[in-house]
Short mmCIF file of C-alpha atoms in Angstrom, two decimals:
data_model
loop_
_atom_site.label_atom_id
_atom_site.label_comp_id
_atom_site.label_asym_id
_atom_site.label_seq_id
_atom_site.Cartn_x
_atom_site.Cartn_y
_atom_site.Cartn_z
CA GLY A 1 158.00 57.33 -82.67
CA ALA A 2 161.38 57.51 -84.31
CA VAL A 3 161.93 59.39 -87.57
CA VAL A 4 163.42 58.12 -90.80
CA SER A 5 164.00 60.68 -93.52
CA GLN A 6 164.52 60.08 -97.22
CA HIS A 7 165.91 62.49 -99.75
CA PRO A 8 164.86 63.41 -102.32
CA SER A 9 161.10 62.90 -102.15
CA TRP A 10 160.95 62.71 -105.91
CA VAL A 11 163.39 62.79 -108.76
CA ILE A 12 163.21 62.76 -112.54
CA CYS A 13 166.27 61.62 -114.44
CA LYS A 14 167.25 60.81 -117.98
CA SER A 15 167.69 57.25 -119.09
CA GLY A 16 171.27 56.09 -118.64
CA THR A 17 172.09 58.35 -115.72
CA SER A 18 172.52 57.39 -112.08
CA VAL A 19 170.44 58.54 -109.13
CA LYS A 20 171.31 58.46 -105.45
CA ILE A 21 168.68 58.23 -102.72
CA GLU A 22 169.54 58.88 -99.09
CA CYS A 23 167.93 57.36 -96.02
CA ARG A 24 168.67 58.80 -92.60
CA SER A 25 167.57 57.81 -89.13
CA LEU A 26 167.21 61.16 -87.40
CA ASP A 27 166.91 60.30 -83.71
CA PHE A 28 168.26 56.80 -83.40
CA GLN A 29 171.05 54.60 -84.65
CA ALA A 30 170.33 51.84 -87.10
CA THR A 31 172.77 49.00 -87.70
CA THR A 32 170.47 47.70 -90.39
CA MET A 33 168.32 49.49 -92.90
CA PHE A 34 166.09 48.03 -95.56
CA TRP A 35 165.28 49.16 -99.07
CA TYR A 36 161.93 48.42 -100.69
CA ARG A 37 160.47 49.12 -104.09
CA GLN A 38 156.80 49.60 -104.84
CA PHE A 39 155.22 49.69 -108.27
CA PRO A 40 151.79 51.30 -108.80
CA LYS A 41 148.92 49.40 -107.18
CA GLN A 42 151.31 46.79 -105.81
CA SER A 43 152.68 46.01 -102.38
CA LEU A 44 156.17 46.76 -101.12
CA MET A 45 158.88 44.40 -102.25
CA LEU A 46 162.09 44.10 -100.27
CA MET A 47 165.11 44.75 -102.44
CA ALA A 48 168.03 44.55 -100.04
CA THR A 49 169.23 44.73 -96.47
CA SER A 50 171.81 47.39 -95.79
CA ASN A 51 174.33 46.59 -93.05
CA GLU A 52 176.49 49.27 -91.48
CA GLY A 53 180.13 48.70 -92.31
CA SER A 54 179.59 45.67 -94.51
CA LYS A 55 178.12 44.62 -97.82
CA ALA A 56 174.43 44.72 -98.44
CA THR A 57 172.39 41.55 -98.77
CA TYR A 58 170.23 41.50 -101.87
CA GLU A 59 166.97 39.64 -102.40
CA GLN A 60 166.73 37.14 -105.19
CA GLY A 61 166.30 38.78 -108.56
CA VAL A 62 167.69 42.17 -107.53
CA GLU A 63 170.81 43.18 -109.44
CA LYS A 64 173.45 44.28 -106.96
CA ASP A 65 175.51 46.03 -109.62
CA LYS A 66 172.54 48.09 -110.64
CA PHE A 67 171.29 49.00 -107.19
CA LEU A 68 174.34 50.02 -105.20
CA ILE A 69 173.85 50.28 -101.47
CA ASN A 70 176.22 51.95 -99.06
CA HIS A 71 175.69 52.10 -95.31
CA ALA A 72 178.48 54.40 -94.26
CA SER A 73 177.31 55.20 -90.76
CA LEU A 74 174.75 54.17 -88.17
CA THR A 75 172.39 56.88 -89.38
CA LEU A 76 172.82 56.90 -93.17
CA SER A 77 172.26 54.44 -95.98
CA THR A 78 172.26 55.32 -99.67
CA LEU A 79 170.76 53.56 -102.67
CA THR A 80 172.20 54.41 -106.07
CA VAL A 81 170.27 53.34 -109.14
CA THR A 82 172.94 53.09 -111.83
CA SER A 83 172.27 53.49 -115.53
CA ALA A 84 168.60 54.02 -114.83
CA HIS A 85 166.01 52.96 -117.39
CA PRO A 86 162.28 53.69 -117.60
CA GLU A 87 161.47 50.29 -116.07
CA ASP A 88 163.32 51.41 -112.91
CA SER A 89 160.68 54.09 -112.39
CA SER A 90 159.12 53.24 -109.06
CA PHE A 91 158.54 54.32 -105.47
CA TYR A 92 161.60 53.50 -103.35
CA ILE A 93 161.20 53.28 -99.58
CA CYS A 94 163.70 52.66 -96.82
CA SER A 95 163.14 51.49 -93.28
CA ALA A 96 165.26 51.21 -90.17
CA ARG A 97 165.07 49.79 -86.70
CA ASP A 98 166.52 51.19 -83.53
CA ARG A 99 169.85 49.53 -82.75
CA ALA A 100 169.50 50.20 -79.04
CA GLY A 101 166.17 48.46 -78.92
CA TRP A 102 164.23 51.40 -77.54
CA TYR A 103 161.67 50.78 -80.25
CA THR A 104 161.00 47.26 -81.42
CA GLU A 105 159.18 48.24 -84.59
CA ALA A 106 160.64 49.35 -87.90
CA PHE A 107 160.15 52.92 -89.07
CA PHE A 108 159.83 53.94 -92.68
CA GLY A 109 160.94 56.92 -94.67
CA GLN A 110 158.43 58.90 -96.68
CA GLY A 111 159.61 57.32 -99.92
CA THR A 112 161.26 58.57 -103.09
CA ARG A 113 159.41 58.57 -106.37
CA LEU A 114 161.81 57.96 -109.22
CA THR A 115 160.78 58.70 -112.78
CA VAL A 116 163.19 57.81 -115.55
CA VAL A 117 162.49 59.47 -118.89
CA ASP B 1 157.72 34.43 -91.63
CA ALA B 2 154.11 33.26 -91.58
CA LYS B 3 151.77 34.28 -94.36
CA THR B 4 148.77 36.49 -93.70
CA THR B 5 145.40 36.78 -95.42
CA GLN B 6 143.42 40.01 -95.45
CA PRO B 7 140.32 41.17 -97.32
CA THR B 8 141.20 43.18 -100.39
CA SER B 9 139.06 46.16 -99.50
CA MET B 10 136.64 47.49 -96.90
CA ASP B 11 134.49 50.55 -96.40
CA CYS B 12 133.64 52.18 -93.09
CA ALA B 13 131.48 55.16 -92.25
CA GLU B 14 133.22 58.15 -90.74
CA GLY B 15 132.96 58.16 -86.96
CA ARG B 16 132.29 54.45 -86.72
CA ALA B 17 134.74 51.80 -85.60
CA ALA B 18 136.72 50.17 -88.38
CA ASN B 19 137.47 46.50 -87.77
CA LEU B 20 140.13 45.02 -90.03
CA PRO B 21 140.58 41.24 -89.86
CA CYS B 22 143.72 39.26 -90.54
CA ASN B 23 144.23 35.51 -90.71
CA HIS B 24 147.61 34.06 -89.82
CA SER B 25 146.82 30.40 -89.21
CA THR B 26 150.45 29.26 -89.59
CA ILE B 27 151.87 31.70 -87.07
CA SER B 28 154.62 30.33 -84.85
CA GLY B 29 154.85 30.77 -81.11
CA ASN B 30 157.61 33.37 -81.34
CA GLU B 31 156.07 35.46 -84.12
CA TYR B 32 154.53 38.83 -83.43
CA VAL B 33 151.62 40.41 -85.28
CA TYR B 34 152.41 43.88 -86.66
CA TRP B 35 150.09 46.35 -88.34
CA TYR B 36 151.22 49.13 -90.63
CA ARG B 37 149.28 51.41 -92.90
CA GLN B 38 150.23 53.25 -96.05
CA ILE B 39 148.49 56.41 -97.08
CA HIS B 40 148.73 57.12 -100.77
CA SER B 41 152.27 57.94 -101.95
CA GLN B 42 153.77 57.83 -98.47
CA GLY B 43 155.93 55.36 -96.60
CA PRO B 44 154.22 52.85 -94.30
CA GLN B 45 153.32 54.04 -90.84
CA TYR B 46 153.59 51.78 -87.81
CA ILE B 47 150.30 51.31 -85.96
CA ILE B 48 150.59 48.59 -83.35
CA HIS B 49 151.95 45.15 -82.64
CA GLY B 50 151.38 42.29 -80.21
CA LEU B 51 152.31 38.72 -79.37
CA LYS B 52 149.30 37.17 -77.66
CA ASN B 53 147.72 39.75 -75.41
CA ASN B 54 145.38 42.42 -76.70
CA GLU B 55 147.09 45.75 -77.15
CA THR B 56 145.88 49.34 -77.28
CA ASN B 57 147.61 52.59 -78.06
CA GLU B 58 146.57 56.06 -79.11
CA MET B 59 145.93 54.96 -82.68
CA ALA B 60 144.24 51.59 -82.45
CA SER B 61 143.51 48.39 -80.61
CA LEU B 62 144.75 44.94 -81.57
CA ILE B 63 142.70 41.91 -80.66
CA ILE B 64 144.47 38.56 -81.06
CA THR B 65 142.47 35.35 -80.74
CA GLU B 66 143.45 32.88 -78.07
CA ASP B 67 144.83 30.41 -80.61
CA ARG B 68 146.67 33.33 -82.29
CA LYS B 69 145.49 32.25 -85.71
CA SER B 70 143.78 35.53 -86.42
CA SER B 71 143.65 39.10 -85.24
CA THR B 72 141.61 42.26 -85.68
CA LEU B 73 142.81 45.81 -85.86
CA ILE B 74 140.26 48.26 -84.52
CA LEU B 75 140.26 51.97 -85.31
CA PRO B 76 137.72 53.16 -82.73
CA HIS B 77 136.46 56.33 -84.43
CA ALA B 78 137.45 56.33 -88.08
CA THR B 79 138.14 59.63 -89.81
CA LEU B 80 138.67 60.43 -93.46
CA ARG B 81 142.41 60.54 -92.79
CA ASP B 82 142.32 56.85 -91.92
CA THR B 83 141.72 55.99 -95.57
CA ALA B 84 144.78 53.89 -96.44
CA VAL B 85 146.05 50.40 -97.21
CA TYR B 86 146.48 48.43 -93.99
CA TYR B 87 149.07 45.67 -93.80
CA CYS B 88 149.05 42.85 -91.30
CA ILE B 89 152.49 41.26 -90.96
CA VAL B 90 153.75 38.49 -88.75
CA ARG B 91 157.41 38.10 -87.99
CA VAL B 92 159.78 36.86 -85.38
CA GLY B 93 160.56 39.55 -82.84
CA GLY B 94 163.93 40.54 -81.54
CA PHE B 95 167.09 41.68 -83.25
CA GLY B 96 168.30 40.05 -86.40
CA ASN B 97 164.81 39.62 -87.78
CA GLU B 98 163.81 43.08 -88.85
CA LYS B 99 162.72 42.00 -92.32
CA LEU B 100 159.09 42.72 -93.02
CA THR B 101 157.28 40.85 -95.77
CA PHE B 102 154.31 42.83 -97.04
CA GLY B 103 151.24 41.15 -98.44
CA THR B 104 148.59 42.89 -100.49
CA GLY B 105 146.89 44.47 -97.48
CA THR B 106 143.36 45.82 -97.06
CA ARG B 107 142.38 49.03 -98.75
CA LEU B 108 140.19 50.81 -96.20
CA THR B 109 138.01 53.63 -97.43
CA ILE B 110 136.33 55.87 -94.90
CA ILE B 111 133.07 57.21 -96.24
CA PRO B 112 131.78 60.64 -95.17
#
């Protein structure tokens, strides 16, 4: 199957700072990527849909000014957690689907564990 | 997308077939059944999907009932590495509907 890579795999940051997480589709182009958040012992919750060349679409209750999403190319989307606080500590996961339709399923990155201290 | 219901947890002996059920009684005619699994602290991994016919690949088999209101994921010879949370998701296929809504899933534990 196709490969989606996230970087970094984990990050620790100080409260008040910003953190950027990258999501890349390595062997396919993705017009749309998705960002999820997962708290311990809970399921994945969709945060936003990242659209190449346009603004992201955020799910209800997700602050767009806090979670900045940029989808600069067909293979890269970034999520920036601005002014991070301890309650933002979570497992962040991106997914992407093949624009060309070679694969009909979505593929997920390995996730980024964010710890805000 | 239609809602799914799965058992919270299941155990299966190593080497035996693991059968994971999923109810999706409100599924629409154009909605596919997808299965993903998530091993601890990793991103979800695609397993299999289907519309109405049974499907098989190198990882698993998917059995969908004739009325499409339920399905079963079968791991034919479970190994310890199959211990994970398994998610059954139904969604409309095709472009423009890539959103996946995750439920609570089934925590499958393979016992040596």
